[in-house]
């Protein structure tokens, strides 16, 4: 059931197509699909009343007309927010999607996905427990098996218990000293790293140990080519259309 490393897409649309539409909204995911992306990455967050929504930041301020921590808001309160106007007036009325809405859209348009569990301290396991059964229920099984990732080891460990058949990726900013033991304990298929600090030696070391390497966030085609030449398996990009044109699938 677990995908082989080779079957990951090279180009993954990061939060949809966030230069063309407000990030992590249905409009952004539709735009990524229209630009030719095969996969999207998105961020799954837990509301105060344990609903899972698609949202990146801890706070609502940057990407909605709300303010304060999302984790302190009920789902009903979030439903009243506008997640599009901050980006451009044309997106007024775009809402913070539920997890179900996002995955149903992926099923409709044929997008593969990487669900990143964006955890609130103390609720890492809770997020995985609520989100992953929903994700499994809404996923279209003829599409590629999704990837679950998180910066939280606890969340990835919970994913291993809850939905073991979906491959897992551990996210790091910089490759830590103990990455081998973490990857092994989580039975991860991929180590996902910031492209800013990544070196060719690290890519070779991690791939040599049998893991895929995915790098975020890569918006320069030249940088993407360099990373691919080092053996990086996939990149997350804010510019999926341009990257596909310049670098190819
Ligand atoms: O999953 C790759 C990337 O999305 C991780 O960082 O902050 O953009 O969610 P961030
Ligand atoms: Mg993310």
JSON list of C-alpha atoms in Angstrom, two decimals, residues 42-46 50-53 99-100 103 113-119 123-139 146-150 152-169:
[
{"chain": "A", "resi": 42, "resn": "UNK", "atom": "CA", "xyz": [-2.21, 22.07, 2.53]},
{"chain": "A", "resi": 43, "resn": "UNK", "atom": "CA", "xyz": [-2.24, 22.76, 6.26]},
{"chain": "A", "resi": 44, "resn": "UNK", "atom": "CA", "xyz": [-4.84, 21.15, 8.54]},
{"chain": "A", "resi": 45, "resn": "UNK", "atom": "CA", "xyz": [-5.64, 22.90, 11.83]},
{"chain": "A", "resi": 46, "resn": "UNK", "atom": "CA", "xyz": [-7.98, 22.18, 14.73]},
{"chain": "A", "resi": 50, "resn": "UNK", "atom": "CA", "xyz": [-12.43, 20.03, 17.31]},
{"chain": "A", "resi": 51, "resn": "UNK", "atom": "CA", "xyz": [-13.32, 20.67, 13.69]},
{"chain": "A", "resi": 52, "resn": "UNK", "atom": "CA", "xyz": [-10.53, 20.48, 11.15]},
{"chain": "A", "resi": 53, "resn": "UNK", "atom": "CA", "xyz": [-10.07, 23.42, 8.81]},
{"chain": "A", "resi": 99, "resn": "UNK", "atom": "CA", "xyz": [-11.02, 19.45, 5.59]},
{"chain": "A", "resi": 100, "resn": "UNK", "atom": "CA", "xyz": [-13.97, 17.68, 3.95]},
{"chain": "A", "resi": 103, "resn": "UNK", "atom": "CA", "xyz": [-10.53, 16.77, -0.04]},
{"chain": "A", "resi": 113, "resn": "UNK", "atom": "CA", "xyz": [-2.45, 15.68, -1.78]},
{"chain": "A", "resi": 114, "resn": "UNK", "atom": "CA", "xyz": [-0.07, 16.04, 1.13]},
{"chain": "A", "resi": 115, "resn": "UNK", "atom": "CA", "xyz": [-1.92, 16.83, 4.34]},
{"chain": "A", "resi": 116, "resn": "UNK", "atom": "CA", "xyz": [0.32, 18.70, 6.78]},
{"chain": "A", "resi": 117, "resn": "UNK", "atom": "CA", "xyz": [-0.89, 18.45, 10.36]},
{"chain": "A", "resi": 118, "resn": "UNK", "atom": "CA", "xyz": [-0.41, 21.93, 11.84]},
{"chain": "A", "resi": 119, "resn": "UNK", "atom": "CA", "xyz": [-0.53, 21.29, 15.53]},
{"chain": "A", "resi": 123, "resn": "UNK", "atom": "CA", "xyz": [-3.43, 18.81, 20.86]},
{"chain": "A", "resi": 124, "resn": "UNK", "atom": "CA", "xyz": [-1.09, 17.01, 18.45]},
{"chain": "A", "resi": 125, "resn": "UNK", "atom": "CA", "xyz": [-2.69, 13.58, 18.83]},
{"chain": "A", "resi": 126, "resn": "UNK", "atom": "CA", "xyz": [-6.20, 15.05, 18.90]},
{"chain": "A", "resi": 127, "resn": "UNK", "atom": "CA", "xyz": [-5.66, 16.70, 15.51]},
{"chain": "A", "resi": 128, "resn": "UNK", "atom": "CA", "xyz": [-4.49, 13.43, 13.95]},
{"chain": "A", "resi": 129, "resn": "UNK", "atom": "CA", "xyz": [-7.38, 11.55, 15.55]},
{"chain": "A", "resi": 130, "resn": "UNK", "atom": "CA", "xyz": [-9.98, 13.92, 14.15]},
{"chain": "A", "resi": 131, "resn": "UNK", "atom": "CA", "xyz": [-8.40, 14.75, 10.79]},
{"chain": "A", "resi": 132, "resn": "UNK", "atom": "CA", "xyz": [-7.19, 11.43, 9.48]},
{"chain": "A", "resi": 133, "resn": "UNK", "atom": "CA", "xyz": [-10.46, 9.45, 9.54]},
{"chain": "A", "resi": 134, "resn": "UNK", "atom": "CA", "xyz": [-12.10, 12.36, 7.68]},
{"chain": "A", "resi": 135, "resn": "UNK", "atom": "CA", "xyz": [-9.27, 12.47, 5.17]},
{"chain": "A", "resi": 136, "resn": "UNK", "atom": "CA", "xyz": [-9.51, 8.73, 4.57]},
{"chain": "A", "resi": 137, "resn": "UNK", "atom": "CA", "xyz": [-13.28, 8.94, 4.15]},
{"chain": "A", "resi": 138, "resn": "UNK", "atom": "CA", "xyz": [-13.17, 11.80, 1.63]},
{"chain": "A", "resi": 139, "resn": "UNK", "atom": "CA", "xyz": [-10.14, 10.62, -0.38]},
{"chain": "A", "resi": 146, "resn": "UNK", "atom": "CA", "xyz": [-1.81, 10.81, 0.06]},
{"chain": "A", "resi": 147, "resn": "UNK", "atom": "CA", "xyz": [1.16, 11.74, 2.22]},
{"chain": "A", "resi": 148, "resn": "UNK", "atom": "CA", "xyz": [0.77, 12.83, 5.84]},
{"chain": "A", "resi": 149, "resn": "UNK", "atom": "CA", "xyz": [3.40, 15.22, 7.21]},
{"chain": "A", "resi": 150, "resn": "UNK", "atom": "CA", "xyz": [4.03, 17.34, 10.28]},
{"chain": "A", "resi": 152, "resn": "UNK", "atom": "CA", "xyz": [5.26, 17.46, 15.23]},
{"chain": "A", "resi": 153, "resn": "UNK", "atom": "CA", "xyz": [6.72, 14.04, 15.96]},
{"chain": "A", "resi": 154, "resn": "UNK", "atom": "CA", "xyz": [3.72, 13.29, 18.15]},
{"chain": "A", "resi": 155, "resn": "UNK", "atom": "CA", "xyz": [1.35, 13.99, 15.27]},
{"chain": "A", "resi": 156, "resn": "UNK", "atom": "CA", "xyz": [3.31, 11.79, 12.85]},
{"chain": "A", "resi": 157, "resn": "UNK", "atom": "CA", "xyz": [3.46, 9.04, 15.49]},
{"chain": "A", "resi": 158, "resn": "UNK", "atom": "CA", "xyz": [-0.31, 9.30, 15.91]},
{"chain": "A", "resi": 159, "resn": "UNK", "atom": "CA", "xyz": [-0.73, 9.06, 12.13]},
{"chain": "A", "resi": 160, "resn": "UNK", "atom": "CA", "xyz": [1.23, 5.82, 12.18]},
{"chain": "A", "resi": 161, "resn": "UNK", "atom": "CA", "xyz": [-1.29, 4.38, 14.63]},
{"chain": "A", "resi": 162, "resn": "UNK", "atom": "CA", "xyz": [-4.45, 5.82, 13.09]},
{"chain": "A", "resi": 163, "resn": "UNK", "atom": "CA", "xyz": [-3.82, 5.49, 9.35]},
{"chain": "A", "resi": 164, "resn": "UNK", "atom": "CA", "xyz": [-0.69, 3.35, 8.96]},
{"chain": "A", "resi": 165, "resn": "UNK", "atom": "CA", "xyz": [-1.29, 2.63, 5.29]},
{"chain": "A", "resi": 166, "resn": "UNK", "atom": "CA", "xyz": [-0.77, 6.28, 4.30]},
{"chain": "A", "resi": 167, "resn": "UNK", "atom": "CA", "xyz": [2.90, 7.20, 4.00]},
{"chain": "A", "resi": 168, "resn": "UNK", "atom": "CA", "xyz": [4.38, 9.64, 6.48]},
{"chain": "A", "resi": 169, "resn": "UNK", "atom": "CA", "xyz": [6.91, 12.44, 6.13]}
]
